[in-house]
Coordinates of C-alpha atoms (C1' of nucleotides) in Angstrom, one line a residue:
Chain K
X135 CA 184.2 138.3 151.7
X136 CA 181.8 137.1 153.9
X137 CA 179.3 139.0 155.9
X138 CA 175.8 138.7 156.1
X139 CA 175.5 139.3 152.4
X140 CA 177.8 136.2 151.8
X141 CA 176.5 134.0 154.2
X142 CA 172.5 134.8 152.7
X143 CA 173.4 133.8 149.3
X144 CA 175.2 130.6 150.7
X145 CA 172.3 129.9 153.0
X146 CA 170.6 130.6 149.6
X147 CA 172.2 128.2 147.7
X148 CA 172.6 125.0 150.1
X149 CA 169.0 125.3 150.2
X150 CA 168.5 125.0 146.7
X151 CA 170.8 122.6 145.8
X152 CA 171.7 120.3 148.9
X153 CA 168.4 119.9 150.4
X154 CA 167.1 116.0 150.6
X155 CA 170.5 114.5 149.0
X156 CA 171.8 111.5 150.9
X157 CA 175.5 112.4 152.8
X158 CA 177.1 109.2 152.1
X159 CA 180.9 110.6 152.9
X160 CA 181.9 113.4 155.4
X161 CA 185.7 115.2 155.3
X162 CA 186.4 116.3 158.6
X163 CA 189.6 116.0 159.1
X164 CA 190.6 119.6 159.6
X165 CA 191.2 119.1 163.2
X166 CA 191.2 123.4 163.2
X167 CA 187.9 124.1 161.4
X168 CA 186.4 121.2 163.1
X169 CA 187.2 121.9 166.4
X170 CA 186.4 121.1 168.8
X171 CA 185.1 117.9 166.9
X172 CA 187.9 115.1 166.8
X173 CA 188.0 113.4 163.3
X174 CA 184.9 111.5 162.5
X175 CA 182.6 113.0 164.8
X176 CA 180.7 115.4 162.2
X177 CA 180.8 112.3 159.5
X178 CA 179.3 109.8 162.5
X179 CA 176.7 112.4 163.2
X180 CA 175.9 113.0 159.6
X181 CA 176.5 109.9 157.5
X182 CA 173.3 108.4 156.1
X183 CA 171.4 111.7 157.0
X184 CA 170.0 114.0 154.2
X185 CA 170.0 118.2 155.0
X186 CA 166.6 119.2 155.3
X187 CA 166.8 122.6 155.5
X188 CA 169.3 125.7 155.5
X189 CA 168.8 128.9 158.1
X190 CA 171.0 131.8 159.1
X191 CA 171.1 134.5 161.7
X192 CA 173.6 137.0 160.7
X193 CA 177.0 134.9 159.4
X194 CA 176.1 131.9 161.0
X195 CA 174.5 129.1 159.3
X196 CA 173.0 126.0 160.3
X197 CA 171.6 123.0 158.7
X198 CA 168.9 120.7 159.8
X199 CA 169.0 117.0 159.0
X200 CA 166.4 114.6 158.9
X201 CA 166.5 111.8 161.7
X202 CA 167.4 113.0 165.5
X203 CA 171.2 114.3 164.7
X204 CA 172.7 117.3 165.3
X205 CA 172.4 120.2 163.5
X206 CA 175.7 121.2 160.9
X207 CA 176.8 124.5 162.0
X208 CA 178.6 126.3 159.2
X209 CA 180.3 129.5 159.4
X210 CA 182.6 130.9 156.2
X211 CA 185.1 132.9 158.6
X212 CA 187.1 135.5 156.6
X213 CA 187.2 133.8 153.3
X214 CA 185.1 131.0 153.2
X215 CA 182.3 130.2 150.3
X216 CA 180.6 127.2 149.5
X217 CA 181.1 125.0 146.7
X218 CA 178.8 122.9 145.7
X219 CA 179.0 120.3 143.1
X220 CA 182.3 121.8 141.9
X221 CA 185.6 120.3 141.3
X222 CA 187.5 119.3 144.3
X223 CA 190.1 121.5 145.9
X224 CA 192.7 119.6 147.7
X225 CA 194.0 122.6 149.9
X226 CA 191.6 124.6 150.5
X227 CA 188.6 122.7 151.0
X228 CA 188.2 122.4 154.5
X229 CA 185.4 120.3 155.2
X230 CA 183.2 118.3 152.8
X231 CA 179.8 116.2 152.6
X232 CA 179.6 114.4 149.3
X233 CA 176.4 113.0 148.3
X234 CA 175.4 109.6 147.3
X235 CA 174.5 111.0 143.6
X236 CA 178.2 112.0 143.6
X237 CA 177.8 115.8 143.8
X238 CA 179.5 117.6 146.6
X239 CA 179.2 120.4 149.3
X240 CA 182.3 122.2 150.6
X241 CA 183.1 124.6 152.7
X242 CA 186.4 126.3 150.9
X243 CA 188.1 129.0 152.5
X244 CA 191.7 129.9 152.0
X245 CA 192.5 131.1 154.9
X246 CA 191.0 128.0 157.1
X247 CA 189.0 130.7 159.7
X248 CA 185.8 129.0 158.7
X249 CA 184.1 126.6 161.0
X250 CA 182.2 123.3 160.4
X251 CA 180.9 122.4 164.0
X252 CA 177.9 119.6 165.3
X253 CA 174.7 121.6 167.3
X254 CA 175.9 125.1 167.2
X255 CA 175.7 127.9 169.8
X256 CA 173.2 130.5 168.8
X257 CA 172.6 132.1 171.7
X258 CA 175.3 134.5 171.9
X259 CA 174.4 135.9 168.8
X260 CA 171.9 139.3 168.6
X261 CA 168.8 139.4 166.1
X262 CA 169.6 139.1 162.7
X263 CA 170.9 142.7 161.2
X264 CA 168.1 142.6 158.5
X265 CA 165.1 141.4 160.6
X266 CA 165.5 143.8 164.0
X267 CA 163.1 145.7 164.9
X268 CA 163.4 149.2 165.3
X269 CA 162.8 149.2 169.1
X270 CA 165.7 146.0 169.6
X271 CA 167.8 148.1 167.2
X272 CA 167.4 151.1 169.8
X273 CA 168.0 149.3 172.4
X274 CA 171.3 147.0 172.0
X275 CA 172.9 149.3 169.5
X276 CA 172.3 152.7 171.5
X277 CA 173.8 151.5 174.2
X278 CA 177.6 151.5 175.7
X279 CA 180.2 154.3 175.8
X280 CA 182.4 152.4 172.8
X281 CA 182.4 153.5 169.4
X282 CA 179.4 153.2 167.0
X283 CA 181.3 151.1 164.7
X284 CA 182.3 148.7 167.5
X285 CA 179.0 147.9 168.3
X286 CA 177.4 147.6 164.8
X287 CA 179.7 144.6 164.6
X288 CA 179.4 143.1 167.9
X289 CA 177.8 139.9 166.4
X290 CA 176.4 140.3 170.2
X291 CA 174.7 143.0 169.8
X292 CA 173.4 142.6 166.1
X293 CA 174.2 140.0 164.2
X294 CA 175.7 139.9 160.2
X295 CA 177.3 143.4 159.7
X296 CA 181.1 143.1 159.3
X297 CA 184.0 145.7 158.4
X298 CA 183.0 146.8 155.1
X299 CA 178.9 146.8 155.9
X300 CA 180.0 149.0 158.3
X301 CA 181.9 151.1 157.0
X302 CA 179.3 151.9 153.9
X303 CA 176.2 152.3 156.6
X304 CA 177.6 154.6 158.5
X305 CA 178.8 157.0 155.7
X306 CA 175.2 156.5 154.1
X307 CA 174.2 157.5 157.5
X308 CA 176.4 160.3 157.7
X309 CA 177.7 159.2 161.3
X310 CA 181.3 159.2 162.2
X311 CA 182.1 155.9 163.3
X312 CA 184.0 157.1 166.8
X313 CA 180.7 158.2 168.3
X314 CA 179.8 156.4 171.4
X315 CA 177.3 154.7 170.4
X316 CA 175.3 155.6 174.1
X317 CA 175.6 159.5 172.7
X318 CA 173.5 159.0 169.1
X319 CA 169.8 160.2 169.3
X320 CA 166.8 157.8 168.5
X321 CA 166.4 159.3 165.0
X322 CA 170.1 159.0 164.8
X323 CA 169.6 155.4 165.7
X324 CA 166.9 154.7 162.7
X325 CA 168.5 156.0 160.1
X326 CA 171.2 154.2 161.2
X327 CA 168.9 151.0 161.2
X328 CA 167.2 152.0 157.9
X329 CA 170.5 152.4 156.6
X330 CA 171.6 148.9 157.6
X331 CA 168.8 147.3 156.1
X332 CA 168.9 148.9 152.5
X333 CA 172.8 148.3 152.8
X334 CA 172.0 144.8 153.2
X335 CA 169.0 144.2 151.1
X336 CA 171.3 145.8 147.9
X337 CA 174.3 143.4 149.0
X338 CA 172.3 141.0 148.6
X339 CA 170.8 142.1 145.5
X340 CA 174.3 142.7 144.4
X341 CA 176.3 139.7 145.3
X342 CA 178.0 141.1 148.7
X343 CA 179.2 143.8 151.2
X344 CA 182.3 144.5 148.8
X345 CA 179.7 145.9 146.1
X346 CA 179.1 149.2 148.5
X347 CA 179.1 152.5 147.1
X348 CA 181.7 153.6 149.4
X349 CA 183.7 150.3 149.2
X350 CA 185.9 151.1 145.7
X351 CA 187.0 154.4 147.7
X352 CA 188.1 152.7 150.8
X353 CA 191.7 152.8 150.4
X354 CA 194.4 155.1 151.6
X355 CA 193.8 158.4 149.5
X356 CA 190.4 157.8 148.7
X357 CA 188.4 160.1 148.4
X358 CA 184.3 160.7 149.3
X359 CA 182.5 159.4 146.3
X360 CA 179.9 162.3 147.3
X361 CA 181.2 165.1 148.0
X362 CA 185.2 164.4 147.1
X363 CA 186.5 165.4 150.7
X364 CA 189.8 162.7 151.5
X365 CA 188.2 160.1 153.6
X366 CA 189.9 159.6 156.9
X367 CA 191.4 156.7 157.9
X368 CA 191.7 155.2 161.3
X369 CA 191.5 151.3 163.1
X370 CA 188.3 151.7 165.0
X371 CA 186.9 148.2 166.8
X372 CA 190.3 146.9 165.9
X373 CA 189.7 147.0 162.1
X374 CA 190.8 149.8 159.5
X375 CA 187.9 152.2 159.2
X376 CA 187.1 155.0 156.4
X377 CA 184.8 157.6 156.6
X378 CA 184.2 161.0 155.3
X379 CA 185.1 163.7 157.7
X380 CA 183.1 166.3 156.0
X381 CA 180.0 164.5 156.1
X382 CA 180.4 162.0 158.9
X383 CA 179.4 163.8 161.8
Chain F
dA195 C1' 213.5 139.1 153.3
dC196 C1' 210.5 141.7 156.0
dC197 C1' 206.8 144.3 156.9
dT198 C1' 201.9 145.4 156.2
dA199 C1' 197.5 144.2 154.7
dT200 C1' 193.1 141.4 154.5
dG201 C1' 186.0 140.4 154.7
dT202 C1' 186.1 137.0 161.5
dT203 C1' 186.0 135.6 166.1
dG204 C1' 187.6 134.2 170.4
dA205 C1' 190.6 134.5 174.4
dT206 C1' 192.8 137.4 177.4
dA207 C1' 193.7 141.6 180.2
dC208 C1' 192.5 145.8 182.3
Chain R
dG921 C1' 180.8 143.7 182.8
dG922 C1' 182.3 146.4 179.2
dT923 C1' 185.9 147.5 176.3
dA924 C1' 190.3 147.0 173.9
dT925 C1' 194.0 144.2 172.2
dC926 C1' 196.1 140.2 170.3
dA927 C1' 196.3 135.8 168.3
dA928 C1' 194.6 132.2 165.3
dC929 C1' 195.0 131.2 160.0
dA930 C1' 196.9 131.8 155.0
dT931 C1' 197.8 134.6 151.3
dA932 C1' 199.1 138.9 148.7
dG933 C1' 201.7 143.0 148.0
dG934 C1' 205.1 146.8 148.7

DNA sequence: ACCTATGTTGATAC
DNA sequence: GGTATCAACATAGG
């Protein structure tokens, strides 16, 4: 599930329940998630450390640690979560830091797309989706002849809204996702950002992107929870996009 | 069995 | 450089 919703309440939760405990074991041997880390270099970099705190810029996450070390990047991919202090899972945890009091942090994702890398590289990521102003949002997201969509989740370009984020802010903002993005007006272009941020801030609230209004419709033969028009259905920035083609304009 | 689908991102090609 | 496509991974469903 995770977008910027999902990563927030995982940033969320490390820092409430991992901060300050002592890392006295690191599993890193998921040569994949890891990479490009061999085996033991995340647990010689963090062994004896404590986190100190937990920050995010769109779906990346990043934890300080106390001493000189690295910093423990930490991204949950397609279907990664974090687990803490729950019970073990042999397959699909990818990466672990167990603590000396015998609790546990793990990144678990199923579908091992998650990352767990040392000092990770922020600077290809745009402002945070929730935080940019309106004058960055103009700017980088008004801008290229590709579709709307596209660039709303060019991590790049803005960073934390995924497929279904997407999808739900621009049928809130009644823009069809194939505009060029260079072609919308600068009203078109805040309500597009106001729309991103209430989409976000009650995703949040909510417990993630999935919990959209538009998001239980978003199937073949759904239908426009607003006005009841069948919502279209096309693969737009390479991912399967709905919108309503009354509305959406 | 085989094909499609799935919340991400990065490499590659034009 | 900007943009589009495909591959990486694992699982689920028709």
């Amino acid at each position: 599930m995770p977008e910027l919703p999902e990563a927030e309440r995982a940033r969320a939760l490390i820092a409430e329940r991992a901060l300050g405990r002592l890392i006295s074991a690191v599993e890193d041997g998921d040569g994949y998630v890891c990479r490009p880390h061999a085996p033991g270099e995340l647990a010689a970099a963090l062994l004896g450390r404590r986190l100190t705190s937990a920050n995010r810029i769109g779906k990346m996450l990043w934890l300080e640690t106390d001493g000189a070390g690295p910093d423990l990047g930490l991204h949950l991919g397609m279907a990664g979560r974090i687990a803490i202090d729950e019970a073990p899972h042999e397959r699909w945890d990818r990466f672990a830091l167990t603590f000396d009091d015998g609790g546990r942090l793990a990144l678990r994702d199923k579908r091992r797309l998650g990352r767990a890398v040392l000092a990770p590289d922020l600077s290809r990521l745009g402002p945070d989706a929730a935080v940019a102003t309106r004058a960055e949002f103009r700017a980088r997201v008004g801008r290229g002849g590709g579709a709307i969509k596209a660039r709303l989740m060019d991590q790049a370009v803005i960073a934390g809204v995924g497929n279904l984020l997407a999808d739900e802010i621009l049928w809130q903002a009644r823009i069809d996702p194939r505009r060029p993005a260079n072609e919308l007006s600068e009203t078109e272009l805040d309500a597009l950002r106001r729309a991103v941020r209430t989409a976000i801030r009650q995703a949040v609230r909510k417990g993630g992107a999935h919990t959209g209004a538009l998001n239980r419709h978003r199937e073949r033969e759904g239908h426009c929870p607003r006005c009841g028009a069948p919502l279209s259905r096309a693969r737009i920035g390479g991912r399967t996009t709905y919108w309503c083609p009354d509305e959406q304009r």
